[in-house]
Amino acid sequence: MNTITAAITAVGAYVPDFVLSNKVLETMVDTNDEWITTRTGIKERRILKDADKGTSFLAIKAAQDLIAKANIDPLEIDMVIMATATADMPVASTGVFVATEIGATNAFAYDLQAACSSFLYGMSTAAAYIQSGRYKKVLLIGADKMSSIVDYTDRATCIIFGDGGGAVLFEPNYEGLGLQDEYLRSDGVGRDFLKISAGGSLIPTTLETVQNKQHNIIQDGKTVFKYAVTNMADASELILKRNNLTNEDVNWLVPHQANKRIIDATASRMELEDSKVLMNIERYGNTTSATLPLVLSDFEHLFKKGDNIIFAAFGGGFTWGSIYLKWAYDKK
């Protein structure tokens, strides 16, 4: 029997229609377009304005886009992994609801939460299920409604985040394509630097926690930036060395879209030319679990079968890592 590798065979995506530009943010908080652009690379972000729609809506739309483009029967999907930091509700899994809504009723589903590294961790998990030989079609979705946890009077965070969803399908490959190697890490030292403090078992929801805005995301920007630059770059450099890859061997870098300066630092460590570094941060901001699949969707037309792609991400907690994947198809 030939060795099974896990390859991405289809991509889908969805972003809301409403555009929150830097110019609009200037009317909401004490900031300006030049300051935001210089420090983050973000020009605008998409916001899901509907109060009655959550992360599941973004995920369903992204999954439906993939299903339609790939022309697959949802009943053939074996499992659904929902990578998200903004689940619709506690306890009841968002992924389970999404699987049912898209018609993947033969699949089992669950949520995976590792902040901005959720999709990267999900790639590892999906690939392991495929490589086990027990599953043939694993749908990995990354989606977040970050606007639901952002305080739009906090200029440190409201300029960064946006809403969106993306999805990929993993299937068995017998040509040696797909996921080749991974380097994933975490460190609890980051627990207090990027978090939502209330609403969990440690600090349950009370009237006081709501009034104190303890259910909104907060971050120590300088500390997170320092750790992100170091760890994303280190992980990406290590994955190259471990697989005897040079910068010439790498076709594309697909980095988490949190801050253009972090992306630039990672690319610099890898000695990659700008044309190989894929970015859409200027249009979407940081969509957390959705950033990597949104990049894949936006640039899918550039990928060729056999291309060497390096993924890198860093998230709260802290969580981070890098994955080396060989692309499995030419877009029709």
XYZ file of C-alpha atoms in Angstrom:
332
model
C 0.000 0.000 0.000
C 1.300 3.446 -0.908
C 1.989 5.945 1.869
C -0.940 8.277 2.529
C -0.306 11.981 2.784
C -2.986 14.592 3.506
C -3.498 17.159 0.767
C -5.672 20.238 0.448
C -7.966 19.605 -2.528
C -10.418 22.522 -2.322
C -10.724 25.999 -0.789
C -13.668 28.244 0.076
C -14.120 31.618 1.748
C -16.580 34.271 2.854
C -16.295 37.823 4.163
C -19.192 40.123 5.131
C -20.177 43.020 2.878
C -19.744 45.845 5.388
C -16.343 47.535 5.149
C -14.939 49.289 8.222
C -12.198 51.521 6.840
C -9.514 53.415 8.700
C -11.295 56.625 7.732
C -14.437 55.457 9.502
C -12.420 54.444 12.570
C -11.050 57.981 12.699
C -14.588 59.109 13.561
C -14.915 56.505 16.333
C -11.642 56.639 18.268
C -8.547 58.817 18.525
C -6.557 57.400 15.612
C -5.828 58.062 11.953
C -5.250 56.187 8.724
C -1.509 56.878 8.578
C -0.925 55.660 12.135
C -2.875 52.422 11.579
C -1.338 51.697 8.178
C 2.229 52.353 9.336
C 1.984 50.133 12.403
C -0.235 47.314 11.154
C -0.550 47.436 7.363
C -4.355 47.410 7.697
C -6.539 49.709 5.584
C -9.951 48.146 6.156
C -11.679 45.166 7.680
C -15.032 43.401 7.100
C -17.679 43.387 9.832
C -20.712 41.110 10.210
C -23.285 43.697 11.265
C -26.243 41.345 11.737
C -26.825 41.048 15.478
C -28.582 37.695 15.043
C -25.704 36.059 13.142
C -22.613 34.577 14.753
C -19.416 32.829 13.713
C -21.453 29.873 12.450
C -22.898 32.077 9.693
C -19.409 32.925 8.424
C -18.365 29.269 8.641
C -21.445 27.997 6.818
C -20.962 30.502 4.003
C -17.282 29.572 3.599
C -18.075 25.849 3.617
C -20.878 26.285 1.092
C -18.502 28.208 -1.166
C -16.039 25.302 -1.044
C -18.730 22.686 -1.627
C -20.111 24.560 -4.629
C -16.714 25.196 -6.240
C -15.469 21.637 -5.650
C -18.832 20.129 -6.605
C -18.762 17.646 -3.736
C -21.637 15.946 -1.928
C -21.705 17.099 1.731
C -22.791 13.581 2.697
C -19.308 12.369 1.696
C -17.604 14.568 4.322
C -16.360 12.367 7.175
C -15.657 15.060 9.736
C -15.719 18.821 10.284
C -13.148 20.655 12.383
C -14.245 24.137 13.380
C -11.251 26.343 14.193
C -12.495 29.421 16.050
C -11.898 31.669 19.039
C -15.441 33.092 18.950
C -17.795 30.127 19.170
C -21.492 30.950 18.871
C -22.098 29.893 22.473
C -20.479 27.938 25.318
C -20.932 24.163 25.493
C -22.936 23.655 22.272
C -20.262 23.152 19.607
C -20.341 25.592 16.700
C -18.794 22.974 14.422
C -21.582 20.500 15.118
C -24.206 23.074 14.124
C -22.255 24.078 11.011
C -21.894 20.458 9.872
C -25.637 19.922 10.122
C -26.465 23.193 8.360
C -24.241 22.406 5.355
C -25.698 18.919 5.020
C -22.648 17.026 6.288
C -24.883 14.783 8.359
C -22.594 11.766 8.054
C -19.720 13.698 9.626
C -18.746 14.107 13.245
C -17.633 17.592 14.226
C -16.030 19.588 16.997
C -14.419 22.959 17.774
C -10.688 23.635 18.067
C -9.489 26.763 19.873
C -5.887 27.964 19.853
C -6.526 31.686 19.258
C -4.853 32.886 16.048
C -3.113 29.526 15.638
C -6.414 27.628 15.571
C -6.408 26.971 11.826
C -2.719 25.996 11.819
C -3.337 23.478 14.615
C -6.429 22.354 12.715
C -4.316 21.584 9.652
C -2.186 19.245 11.742
C -5.265 17.587 13.219
C -7.067 17.178 9.886
C -3.935 15.730 8.271
C -3.518 13.199 11.085
C -7.063 11.921 10.589
C -6.472 11.521 6.840
C -3.087 9.840 7.330
C -4.674 7.344 9.723
C -6.499 5.896 6.719
C -9.835 5.991 8.518
C -11.165 9.182 6.918
C -11.293 10.337 3.297
C -12.722 13.861 3.453
C -12.017 16.181 6.369
C -13.425 19.706 6.177
C -11.404 22.249 8.148
C -13.088 25.613 8.668
C -11.537 28.704 10.214
C -13.960 31.487 11.130
C -14.256 34.263 13.670
C -16.657 37.095 14.368
C -14.059 39.206 16.129
C -16.357 42.225 16.151
C -18.400 40.394 18.800
C -15.556 40.637 21.334
C -13.935 43.941 20.344
C -14.452 47.134 22.334
C -14.842 49.840 19.701
C -13.764 52.517 22.172
C -10.390 50.782 22.631
C -8.119 52.080 19.879
C -5.460 49.471 20.682
C -7.653 46.585 19.534
C -10.514 47.917 17.405
C -8.120 48.845 14.572
C -6.781 45.294 14.286
C -9.618 42.815 14.000
C -12.178 41.888 11.369
C -14.694 39.144 10.631
C -14.440 36.346 8.064
C -14.410 32.658 7.316
C -12.419 30.227 5.201
C -12.433 26.486 4.594
C -10.238 23.782 3.096
C -10.875 20.134 2.297
C -8.223 17.565 3.179
C -8.142 14.277 1.238
C -5.698 11.368 0.898
C -2.865 11.761 -1.604
C -0.560 9.042 -2.931
C 1.887 11.253 -4.869
C 3.701 12.600 -1.818
C 1.844 15.922 -1.959
C 0.125 17.653 0.931
C 1.368 18.167 4.482
C 5.071 17.320 4.769
C 6.135 18.526 8.192
C 5.026 20.643 11.124
C 6.521 22.449 14.081
C 3.864 23.473 16.601
C 4.489 24.985 20.032
C 2.762 26.715 22.953
C 3.729 28.525 26.139
C 1.369 29.464 28.980
C 3.527 32.491 29.818
C 1.316 34.360 27.350
C -1.935 33.790 29.222
C -2.233 37.343 30.559
C -0.992 39.270 27.524
C -3.820 38.534 25.089
C -7.117 37.435 26.553
C -10.739 37.923 27.493
C -10.659 37.846 31.280
C -14.308 37.090 32.143
C -17.003 34.708 30.983
C -15.134 31.494 31.734
C -14.979 29.286 34.817
C -12.281 31.429 36.438
C -14.310 34.664 36.356
C -17.958 33.839 35.593
C -20.220 36.442 34.046
C -21.727 38.991 36.411
C -23.266 42.430 36.001
C -19.952 43.859 37.210
C -17.846 41.979 34.620
C -20.095 43.265 31.866
C -19.973 46.841 33.134
C -16.170 46.610 33.379
C -15.931 45.382 29.780
C -14.155 42.210 30.899
C -15.792 40.293 28.051
C -13.859 42.226 25.415
C -10.467 41.216 24.087
C -7.458 43.027 25.527
C -3.804 42.731 24.699
C -0.413 43.999 25.748
C 0.581 44.972 22.220
C 4.324 45.388 22.753
C 4.740 42.044 24.504
C 2.613 40.147 21.989
C 4.489 41.766 19.104
C 7.866 40.789 20.576
C 6.900 37.152 21.103
C 5.146 36.924 17.732
C 8.095 38.260 15.744
C 10.552 35.924 17.443
C 8.483 32.750 17.472
C 6.891 32.937 14.016
C 10.286 33.638 12.477
C 12.026 30.917 14.506
C 9.408 28.293 13.622
C 9.509 29.119 9.923
C 13.308 29.063 9.810
C 13.390 25.732 11.655
C 10.920 24.094 9.274
C 13.135 25.111 6.343
C 16.300 23.717 7.930
C 14.637 20.495 9.014
C 13.473 19.810 5.450
C 16.673 21.011 3.737
C 14.825 23.817 1.994
C 16.413 27.058 0.861
C 14.611 30.290 0.146
C 14.760 29.328 -3.530
C 12.839 26.117 -2.807
C 9.945 27.967 -1.159
C 7.271 29.075 -3.594
C 4.979 30.829 -1.130
C 4.781 31.976 2.478
C 1.238 31.969 3.883
C 1.545 33.817 7.195
C -1.045 34.708 9.811
C -2.309 38.206 9.025
C -1.950 39.995 12.355
C 0.539 42.739 11.585
C 2.531 43.500 8.444
C 5.692 44.106 10.469
C 5.481 40.594 11.941
C 5.015 39.138 8.457
C 7.948 41.171 7.123
C 10.181 39.954 9.967
C 9.294 36.321 9.272
C 9.931 36.714 5.543
C 13.223 38.454 6.248
C 14.410 35.598 8.476
C 13.566 33.179 5.663
C 15.298 35.485 3.138
C 12.225 35.419 0.913
C 11.609 37.950 -1.831
C 8.454 40.034 -1.419
C 6.690 38.374 -4.363
C 6.590 35.069 -2.460
C 4.973 36.557 0.655
C 1.176 36.453 0.447
C -0.757 39.185 2.247
C -4.333 40.446 2.306
C -4.135 42.101 5.725
C -4.762 45.533 4.183
C -8.302 44.448 3.196
C -9.387 42.177 6.056
C -7.289 42.974 9.133
C -6.760 40.136 11.583
C -9.614 37.638 11.194
C -7.923 35.267 13.677
C -8.813 31.675 12.684
C -9.842 32.782 9.187
C -6.609 34.470 8.104
C -4.798 31.458 6.620
C -7.716 30.063 4.579
C -8.628 33.559 3.373
C -5.086 33.952 2.036
C -5.372 30.558 0.323
C -8.660 31.587 -1.253
C -7.414 34.962 -2.457
C -4.235 33.542 -4.008
C -5.385 30.044 -5.027
C -5.116 31.046 -8.702
C -1.329 31.427 -8.307
C -0.650 27.983 -6.863
C 0.714 25.180 -9.004
C 0.763 21.466 -8.279
C 3.939 20.664 -6.325
C 4.487 24.199 -5.011
C 6.232 24.350 -1.637
C 4.136 26.425 0.772
C 5.161 27.441 4.288
C 2.414 28.359 6.751
C 3.166 30.295 9.935
C 1.011 31.627 12.749
C 1.143 33.046 16.257
C -1.730 33.386 18.696
C -2.735 34.205 22.235
C -1.945 31.783 24.972
C 0.758 31.747 23.503
C 0.417 29.368 20.554
C 2.487 29.284 17.379
C 4.115 27.174 14.719
C 4.876 26.483 11.080
C 3.706 23.875 8.572
C 5.311 22.778 5.304
C 2.845 21.660 2.635
C 3.144 20.711 -1.028
C 0.219 22.017 -3.060
C -1.769 19.255 -4.749
C -3.566 20.769 -7.737
C -3.667 23.399 -10.448
C -6.764 25.601 -10.271
C -9.084 24.932 -13.205
